[in-house]
PDB file of C-alpha atoms in Angstrom:
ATOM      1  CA  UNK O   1      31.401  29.745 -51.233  1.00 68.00           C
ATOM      2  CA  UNK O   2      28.944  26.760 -50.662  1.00 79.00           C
ATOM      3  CA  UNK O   3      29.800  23.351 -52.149  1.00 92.00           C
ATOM      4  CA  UNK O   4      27.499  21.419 -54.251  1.00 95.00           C
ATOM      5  CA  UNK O   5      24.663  20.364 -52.003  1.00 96.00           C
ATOM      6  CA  UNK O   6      22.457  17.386 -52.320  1.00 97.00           C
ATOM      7  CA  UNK O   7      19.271  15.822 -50.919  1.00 97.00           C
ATOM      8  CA  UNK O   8      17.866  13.800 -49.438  1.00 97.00           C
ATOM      9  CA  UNK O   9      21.101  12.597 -48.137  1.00 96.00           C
ATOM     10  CA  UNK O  10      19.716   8.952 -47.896  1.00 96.00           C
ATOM     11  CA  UNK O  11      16.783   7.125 -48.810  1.00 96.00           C
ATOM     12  CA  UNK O  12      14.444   4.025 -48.630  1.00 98.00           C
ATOM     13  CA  UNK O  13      12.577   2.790 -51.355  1.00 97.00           C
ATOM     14  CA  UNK O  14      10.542  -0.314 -52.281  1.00 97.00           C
ATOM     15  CA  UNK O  15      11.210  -1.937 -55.947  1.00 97.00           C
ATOM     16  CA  UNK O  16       8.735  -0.285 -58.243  1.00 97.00           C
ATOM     17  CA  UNK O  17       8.291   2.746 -56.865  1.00 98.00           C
ATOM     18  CA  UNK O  18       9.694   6.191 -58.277  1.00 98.00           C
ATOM     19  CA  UNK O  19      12.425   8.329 -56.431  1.00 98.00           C
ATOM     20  CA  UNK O  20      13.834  12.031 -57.114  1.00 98.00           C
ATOM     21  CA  UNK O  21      16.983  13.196 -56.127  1.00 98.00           C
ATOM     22  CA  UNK O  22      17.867  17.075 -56.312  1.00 98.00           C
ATOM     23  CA  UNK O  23      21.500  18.484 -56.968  1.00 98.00           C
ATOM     24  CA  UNK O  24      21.923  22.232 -55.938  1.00 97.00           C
ATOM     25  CA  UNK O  25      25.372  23.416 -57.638  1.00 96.00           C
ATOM     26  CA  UNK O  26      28.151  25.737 -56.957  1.00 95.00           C
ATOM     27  CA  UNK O  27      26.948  28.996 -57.152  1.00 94.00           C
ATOM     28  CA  UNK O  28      28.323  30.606 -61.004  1.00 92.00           C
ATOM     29  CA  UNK O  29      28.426  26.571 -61.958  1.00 94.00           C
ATOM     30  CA  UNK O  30      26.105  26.023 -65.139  1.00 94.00           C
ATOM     31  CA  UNK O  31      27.073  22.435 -65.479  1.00 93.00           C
ATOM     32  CA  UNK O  32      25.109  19.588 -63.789  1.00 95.00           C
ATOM     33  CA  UNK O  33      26.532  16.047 -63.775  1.00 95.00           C
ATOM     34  CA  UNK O  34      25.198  13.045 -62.194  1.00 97.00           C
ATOM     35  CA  UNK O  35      27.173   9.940 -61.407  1.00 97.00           C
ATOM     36  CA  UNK O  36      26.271   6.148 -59.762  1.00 98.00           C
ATOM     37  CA  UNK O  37      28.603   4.645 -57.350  1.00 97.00           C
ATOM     38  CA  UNK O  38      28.188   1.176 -56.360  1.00 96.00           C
ATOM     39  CA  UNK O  39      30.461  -1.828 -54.615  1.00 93.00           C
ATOM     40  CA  UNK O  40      30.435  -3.980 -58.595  1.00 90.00           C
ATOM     41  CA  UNK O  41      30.221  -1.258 -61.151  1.00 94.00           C
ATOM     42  CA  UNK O  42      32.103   1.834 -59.638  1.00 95.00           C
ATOM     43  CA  UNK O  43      31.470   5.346 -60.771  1.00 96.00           C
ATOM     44  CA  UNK O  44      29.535   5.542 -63.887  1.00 96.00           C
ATOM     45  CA  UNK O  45      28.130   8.754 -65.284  1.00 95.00           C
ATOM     46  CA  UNK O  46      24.239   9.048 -65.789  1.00 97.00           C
ATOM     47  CA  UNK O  47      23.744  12.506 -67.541  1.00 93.00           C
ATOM     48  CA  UNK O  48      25.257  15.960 -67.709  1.00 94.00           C
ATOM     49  CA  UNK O  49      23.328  19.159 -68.455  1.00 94.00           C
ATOM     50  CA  UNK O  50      24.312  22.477 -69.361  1.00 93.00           C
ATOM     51  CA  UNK O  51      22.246  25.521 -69.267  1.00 93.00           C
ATOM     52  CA  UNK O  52      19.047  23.546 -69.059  1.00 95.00           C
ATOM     53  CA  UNK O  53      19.514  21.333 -71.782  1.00 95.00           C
ATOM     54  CA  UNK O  54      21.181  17.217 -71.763  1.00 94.00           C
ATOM     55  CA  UNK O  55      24.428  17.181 -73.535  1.00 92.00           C
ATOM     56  CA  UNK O  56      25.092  13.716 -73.032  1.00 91.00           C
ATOM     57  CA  UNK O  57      23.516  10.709 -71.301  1.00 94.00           C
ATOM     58  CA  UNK O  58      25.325   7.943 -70.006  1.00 93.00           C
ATOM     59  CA  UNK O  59      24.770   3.551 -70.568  1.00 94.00           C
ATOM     60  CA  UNK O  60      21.316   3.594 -68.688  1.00 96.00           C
ATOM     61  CA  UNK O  61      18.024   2.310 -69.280  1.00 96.00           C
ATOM     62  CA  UNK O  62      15.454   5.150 -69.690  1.00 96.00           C
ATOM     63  CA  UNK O  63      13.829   4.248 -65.930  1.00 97.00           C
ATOM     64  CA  UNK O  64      16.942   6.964 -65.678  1.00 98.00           C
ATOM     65  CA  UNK O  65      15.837  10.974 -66.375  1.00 97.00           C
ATOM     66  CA  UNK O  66      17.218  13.965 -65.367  1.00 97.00           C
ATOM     67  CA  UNK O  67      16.335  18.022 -65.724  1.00 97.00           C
ATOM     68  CA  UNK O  68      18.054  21.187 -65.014  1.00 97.00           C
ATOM     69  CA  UNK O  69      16.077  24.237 -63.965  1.00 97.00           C
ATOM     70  CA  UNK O  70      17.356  27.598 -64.803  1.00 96.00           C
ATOM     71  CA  UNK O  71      18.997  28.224 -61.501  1.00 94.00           C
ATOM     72  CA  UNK O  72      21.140  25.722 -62.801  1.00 95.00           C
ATOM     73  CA  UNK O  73      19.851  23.573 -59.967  1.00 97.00           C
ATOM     74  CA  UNK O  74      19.252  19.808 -61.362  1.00 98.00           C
ATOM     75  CA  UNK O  75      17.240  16.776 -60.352  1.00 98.00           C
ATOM     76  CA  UNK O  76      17.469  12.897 -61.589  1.00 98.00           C
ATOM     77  CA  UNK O  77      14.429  10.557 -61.512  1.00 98.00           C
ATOM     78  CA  UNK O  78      14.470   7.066 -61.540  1.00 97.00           C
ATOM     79  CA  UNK O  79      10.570   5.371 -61.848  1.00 95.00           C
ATOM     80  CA  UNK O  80      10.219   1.746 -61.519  1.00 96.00           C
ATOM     81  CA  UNK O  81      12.748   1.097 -58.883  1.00 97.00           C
ATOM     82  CA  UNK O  82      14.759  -2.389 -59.171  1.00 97.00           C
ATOM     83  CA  UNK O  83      17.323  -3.946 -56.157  1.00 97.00           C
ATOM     84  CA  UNK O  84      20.113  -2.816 -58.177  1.00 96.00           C
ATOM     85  CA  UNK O  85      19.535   0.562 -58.184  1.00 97.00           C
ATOM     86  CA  UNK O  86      20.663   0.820 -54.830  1.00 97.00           C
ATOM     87  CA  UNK O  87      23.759   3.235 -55.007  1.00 97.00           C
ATOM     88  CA  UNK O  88      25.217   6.261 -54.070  1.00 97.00           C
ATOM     89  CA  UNK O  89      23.822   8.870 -56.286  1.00 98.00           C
ATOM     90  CA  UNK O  90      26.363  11.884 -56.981  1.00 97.00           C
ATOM     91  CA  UNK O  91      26.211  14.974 -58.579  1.00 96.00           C
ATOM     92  CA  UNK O  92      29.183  17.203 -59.483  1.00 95.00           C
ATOM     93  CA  UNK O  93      29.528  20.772 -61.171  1.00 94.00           C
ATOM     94  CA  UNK O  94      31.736  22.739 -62.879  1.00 91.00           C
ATOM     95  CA  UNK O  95      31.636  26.134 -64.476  1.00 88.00           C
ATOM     96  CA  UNK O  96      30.917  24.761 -68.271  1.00 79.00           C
ATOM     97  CA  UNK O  97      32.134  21.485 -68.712  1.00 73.00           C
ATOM     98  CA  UNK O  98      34.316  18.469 -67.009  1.00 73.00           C
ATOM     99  CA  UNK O  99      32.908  18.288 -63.543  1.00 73.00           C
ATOM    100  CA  UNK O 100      35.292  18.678 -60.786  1.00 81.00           C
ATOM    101  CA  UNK O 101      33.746  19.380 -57.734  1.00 91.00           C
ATOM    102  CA  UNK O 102      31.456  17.302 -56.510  1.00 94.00           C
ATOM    103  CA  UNK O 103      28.639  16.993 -53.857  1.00 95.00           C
ATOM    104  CA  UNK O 104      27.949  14.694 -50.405  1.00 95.00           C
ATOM    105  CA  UNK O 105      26.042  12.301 -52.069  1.00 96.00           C
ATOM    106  CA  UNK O 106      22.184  10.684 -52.214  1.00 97.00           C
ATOM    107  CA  UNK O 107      22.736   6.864 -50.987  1.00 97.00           C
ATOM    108  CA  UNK O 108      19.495   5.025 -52.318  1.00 98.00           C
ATOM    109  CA  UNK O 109      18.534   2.034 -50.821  1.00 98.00           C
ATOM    110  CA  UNK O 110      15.903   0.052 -52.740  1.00 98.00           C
ATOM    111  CA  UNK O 111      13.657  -2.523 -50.929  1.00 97.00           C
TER     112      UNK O 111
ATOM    113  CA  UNK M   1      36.815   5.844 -76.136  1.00 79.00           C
ATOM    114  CA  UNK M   2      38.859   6.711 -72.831  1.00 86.00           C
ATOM    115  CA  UNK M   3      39.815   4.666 -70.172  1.00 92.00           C
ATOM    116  CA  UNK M   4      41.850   4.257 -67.340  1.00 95.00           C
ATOM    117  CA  UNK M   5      42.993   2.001 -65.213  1.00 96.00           C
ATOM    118  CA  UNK M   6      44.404   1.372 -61.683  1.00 97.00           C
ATOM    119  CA  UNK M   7      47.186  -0.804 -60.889  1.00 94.00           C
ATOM    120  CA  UNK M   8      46.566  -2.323 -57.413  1.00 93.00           C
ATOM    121  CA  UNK M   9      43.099  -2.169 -55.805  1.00 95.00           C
ATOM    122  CA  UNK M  10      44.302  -1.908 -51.941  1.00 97.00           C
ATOM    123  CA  UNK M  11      47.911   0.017 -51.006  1.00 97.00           C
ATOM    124  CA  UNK M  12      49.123  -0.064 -47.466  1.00 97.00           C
ATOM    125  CA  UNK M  13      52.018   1.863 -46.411  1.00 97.00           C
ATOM    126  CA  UNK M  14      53.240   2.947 -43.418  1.00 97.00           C
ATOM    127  CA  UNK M  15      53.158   6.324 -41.626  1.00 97.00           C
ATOM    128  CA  UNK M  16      55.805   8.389 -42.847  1.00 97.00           C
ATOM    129  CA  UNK M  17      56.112   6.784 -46.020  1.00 97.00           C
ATOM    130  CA  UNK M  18      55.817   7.147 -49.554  1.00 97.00           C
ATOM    131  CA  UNK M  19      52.290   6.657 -51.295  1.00 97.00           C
ATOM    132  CA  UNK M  20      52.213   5.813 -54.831  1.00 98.00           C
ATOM    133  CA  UNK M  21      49.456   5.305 -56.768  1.00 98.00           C
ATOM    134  CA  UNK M  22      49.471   4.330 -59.984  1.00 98.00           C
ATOM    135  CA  UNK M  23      47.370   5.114 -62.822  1.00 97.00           C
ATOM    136  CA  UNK M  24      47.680   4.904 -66.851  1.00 97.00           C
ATOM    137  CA  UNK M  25      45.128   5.960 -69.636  1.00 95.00           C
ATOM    138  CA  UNK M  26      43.695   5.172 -72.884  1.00 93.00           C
ATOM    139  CA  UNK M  27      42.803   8.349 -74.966  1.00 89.00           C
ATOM    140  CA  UNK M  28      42.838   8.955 -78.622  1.00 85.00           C
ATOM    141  CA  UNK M  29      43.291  12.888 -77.850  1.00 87.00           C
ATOM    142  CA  UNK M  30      45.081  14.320 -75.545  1.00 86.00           C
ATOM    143  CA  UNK M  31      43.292  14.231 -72.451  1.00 90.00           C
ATOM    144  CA  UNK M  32      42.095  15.875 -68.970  1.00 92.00           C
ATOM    145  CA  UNK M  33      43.206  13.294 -66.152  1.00 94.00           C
ATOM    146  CA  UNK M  34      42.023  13.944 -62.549  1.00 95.00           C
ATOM    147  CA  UNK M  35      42.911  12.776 -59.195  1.00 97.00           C
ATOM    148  CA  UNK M  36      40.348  12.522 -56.190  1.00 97.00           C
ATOM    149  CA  UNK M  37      40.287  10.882 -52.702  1.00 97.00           C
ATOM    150  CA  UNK M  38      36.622   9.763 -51.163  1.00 97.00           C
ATOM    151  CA  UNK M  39      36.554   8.800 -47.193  1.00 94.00           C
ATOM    152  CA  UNK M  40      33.708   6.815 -45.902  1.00 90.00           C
ATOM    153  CA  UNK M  41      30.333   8.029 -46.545  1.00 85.00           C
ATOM    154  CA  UNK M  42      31.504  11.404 -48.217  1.00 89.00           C
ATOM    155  CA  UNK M  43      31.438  12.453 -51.808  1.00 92.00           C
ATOM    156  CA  UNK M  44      34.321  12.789 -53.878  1.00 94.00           C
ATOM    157  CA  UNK M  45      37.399  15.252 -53.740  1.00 94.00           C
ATOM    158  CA  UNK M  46      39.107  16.676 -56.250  1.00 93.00           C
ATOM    159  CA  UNK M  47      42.673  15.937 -55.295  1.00 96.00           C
ATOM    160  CA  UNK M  48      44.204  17.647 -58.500  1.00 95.00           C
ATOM    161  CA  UNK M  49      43.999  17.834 -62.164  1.00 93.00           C
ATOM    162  CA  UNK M  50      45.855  17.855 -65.360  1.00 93.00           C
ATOM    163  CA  UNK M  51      44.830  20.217 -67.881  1.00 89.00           C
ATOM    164  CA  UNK M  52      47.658  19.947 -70.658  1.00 80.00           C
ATOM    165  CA  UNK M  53      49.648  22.648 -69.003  1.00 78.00           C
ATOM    166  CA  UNK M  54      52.832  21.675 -66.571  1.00 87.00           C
ATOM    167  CA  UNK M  55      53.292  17.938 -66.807  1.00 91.00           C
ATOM    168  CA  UNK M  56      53.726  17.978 -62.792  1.00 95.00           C
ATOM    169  CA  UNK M  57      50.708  18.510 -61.132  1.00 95.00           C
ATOM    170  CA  UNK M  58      50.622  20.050 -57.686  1.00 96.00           C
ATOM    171  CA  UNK M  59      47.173  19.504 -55.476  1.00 95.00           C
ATOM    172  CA  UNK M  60      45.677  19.526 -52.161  1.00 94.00           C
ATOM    173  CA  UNK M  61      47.126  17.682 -48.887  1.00 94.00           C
ATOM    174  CA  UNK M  62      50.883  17.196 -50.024  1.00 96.00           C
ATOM    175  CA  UNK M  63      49.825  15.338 -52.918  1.00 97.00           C
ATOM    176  CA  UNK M  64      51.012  15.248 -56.936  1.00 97.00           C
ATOM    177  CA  UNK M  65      51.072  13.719 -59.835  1.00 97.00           C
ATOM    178  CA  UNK M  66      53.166  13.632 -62.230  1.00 95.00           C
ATOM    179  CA  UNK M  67      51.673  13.674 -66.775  1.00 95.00           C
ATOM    180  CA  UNK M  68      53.609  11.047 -69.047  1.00 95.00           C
ATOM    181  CA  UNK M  69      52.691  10.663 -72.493  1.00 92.00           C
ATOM    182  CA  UNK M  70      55.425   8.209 -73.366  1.00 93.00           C
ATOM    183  CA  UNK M  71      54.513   6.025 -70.739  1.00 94.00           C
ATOM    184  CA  UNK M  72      50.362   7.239 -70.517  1.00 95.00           C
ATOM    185  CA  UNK M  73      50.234   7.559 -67.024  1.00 96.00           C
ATOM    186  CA  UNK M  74      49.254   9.817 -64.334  1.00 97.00           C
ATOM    187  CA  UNK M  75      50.535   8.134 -61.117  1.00 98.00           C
ATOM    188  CA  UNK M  76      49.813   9.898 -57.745  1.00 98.00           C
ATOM    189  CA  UNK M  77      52.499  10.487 -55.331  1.00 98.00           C
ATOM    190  CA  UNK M  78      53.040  11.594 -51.170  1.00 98.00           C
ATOM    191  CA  UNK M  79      56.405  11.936 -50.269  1.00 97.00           C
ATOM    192  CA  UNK M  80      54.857  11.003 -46.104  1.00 97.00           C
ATOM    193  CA  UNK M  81      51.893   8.974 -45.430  1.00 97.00           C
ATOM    194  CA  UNK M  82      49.974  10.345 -42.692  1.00 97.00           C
ATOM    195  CA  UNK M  83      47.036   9.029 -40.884  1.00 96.00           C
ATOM    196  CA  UNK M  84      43.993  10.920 -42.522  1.00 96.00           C
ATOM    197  CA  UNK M  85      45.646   9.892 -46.054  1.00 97.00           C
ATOM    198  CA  UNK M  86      42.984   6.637 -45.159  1.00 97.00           C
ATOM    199  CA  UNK M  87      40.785   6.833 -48.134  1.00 97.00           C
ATOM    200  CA  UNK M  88      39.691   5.708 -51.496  1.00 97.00           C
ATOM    201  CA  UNK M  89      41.564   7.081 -54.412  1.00 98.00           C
ATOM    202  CA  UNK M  90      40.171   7.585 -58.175  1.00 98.00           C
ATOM    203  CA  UNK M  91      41.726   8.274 -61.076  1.00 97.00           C
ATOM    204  CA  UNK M  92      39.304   9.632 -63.995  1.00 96.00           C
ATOM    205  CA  UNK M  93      39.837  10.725 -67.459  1.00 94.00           C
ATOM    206  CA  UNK M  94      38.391  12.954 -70.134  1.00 91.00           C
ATOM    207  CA  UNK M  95      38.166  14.420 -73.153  1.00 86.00           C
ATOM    208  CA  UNK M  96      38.364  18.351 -73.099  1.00 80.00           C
ATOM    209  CA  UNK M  97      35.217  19.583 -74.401  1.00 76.00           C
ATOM    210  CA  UNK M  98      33.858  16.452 -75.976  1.00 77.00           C
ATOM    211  CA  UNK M  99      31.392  14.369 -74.146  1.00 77.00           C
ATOM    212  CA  UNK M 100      31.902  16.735 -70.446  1.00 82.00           C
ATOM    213  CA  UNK M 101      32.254  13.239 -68.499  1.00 89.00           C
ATOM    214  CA  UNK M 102      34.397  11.537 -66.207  1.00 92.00           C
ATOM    215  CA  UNK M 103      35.738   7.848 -66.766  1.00 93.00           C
ATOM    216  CA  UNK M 104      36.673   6.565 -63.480  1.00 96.00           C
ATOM    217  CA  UNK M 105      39.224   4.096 -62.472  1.00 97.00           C
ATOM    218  CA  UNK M 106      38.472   0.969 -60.419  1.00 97.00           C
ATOM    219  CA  UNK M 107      39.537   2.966 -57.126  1.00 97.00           C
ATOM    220  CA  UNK M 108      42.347   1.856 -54.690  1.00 98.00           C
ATOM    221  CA  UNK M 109      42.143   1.794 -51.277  1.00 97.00           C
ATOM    222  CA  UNK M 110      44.590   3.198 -49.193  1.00 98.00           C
ATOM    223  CA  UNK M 111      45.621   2.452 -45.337  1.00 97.00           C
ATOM    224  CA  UNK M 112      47.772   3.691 -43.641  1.00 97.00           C
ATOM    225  CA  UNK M 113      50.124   1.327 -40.864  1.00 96.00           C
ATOM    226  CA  UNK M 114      51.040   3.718 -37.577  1.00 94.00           C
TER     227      UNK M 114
END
């Protein structure tokens, strides 16, 4: 069974431009959830969706979307880039609810 | 609102040794805890998981933990440090089907001494 797949895998972007990131999940895996790693905040959670719809949204300023398709597949946009949204960008699924398995990683470099 | 939090931000043990890593929680229900390892430049794997069933958890690579309530903690054990056992280690709670997130630890940072 594939994993949870992700690109790009990295990426270079100047501040103030837009970026989307797109999360392909286990196959049978309805839940999307999106996570931001960096060096002084750790792992924080962004968003998780369910069946196409947002069940809960993490601390983050709006610049931060997300959207599932109904593949299940999900992608996460961030416009108006700033320096400190460089991170590692993960995404994780799970059959309905907690994510446990997650994918490689997007590592977002802003300029 | 859960929490958790890692006691010691780098371990280094020696081949052959134990690993412990320790870990206690804040929940006002009971909760979902989860263990998982990250090398360099790789996601995150799930190492194991507590789901309110047996209190000692069994998971990948030799690895366990073992569910206190008394004590709230979910510490991570190897009985014999290898080599690959290199990594970053999270702890994470949650609350079962509430909020569907993941509050992570701090992270500790294992190496391993040959």
């Amino acid at each position: 069974k594939a994993g949870v797949t992700q690109t790009p895998r990295y990426l270079i972007k100047t501040r103030g431009q837009q970026v989307t990131l797109s999360c392909s999940p286990i196959s049978g895996h309805r839940s999307v959830s999106w996570y931001q790693q960096t060096p002084g905040q750790g792992l924080q959670f962004l968003f998780e969706y369910f069946s196409e719809t947002q069940r809960n949204k993490g601390n983050f300023p709006g610049r931060f979307s997300g959207r599932q398709f109904s593949n299940s597949r999900s992608e996460m946009n961030v416009s108006t880039l700033e320096l400190g949204d460089s991170a590692l960008y993960l995404c994780a699924s799970s059959p309905q609810g907690e994510p446990q398995y997650f994918g490689p990683g997007t590592r977002l470099l802003v300029l | 609102a859960q929490s958790v939090t890692q006691l010691g931000s780098h371990v280094s043990v020696s081949e052959g040794a134990l690993v412990l890593l320790r870990c206690n929680y804040s929940s006002s229900v009971p909760p979902y805890l989860f263990w998982y390892v990250q090398y360099p430049n790789q996601g995150l794997q799930l190492l194991l998981k507590y789901t309110s069933a047996a209190t000692l958890v069994k998971g990948i690579n030799g690895f366990e933990a073992e569910f206190k309530k008394s004590e709230t903690s979910f510490h991570l054990t190897k009985p014999s440090a290898h080599m690959s056992d290199a990594a970053e280690y999270f702890c994470a709670v949650s609350v079962p089907f509430n909020d569907y997130k993941l509050s992570f630890g701090a992270g500790t940072t294992v190496t391993v001494r040959a």
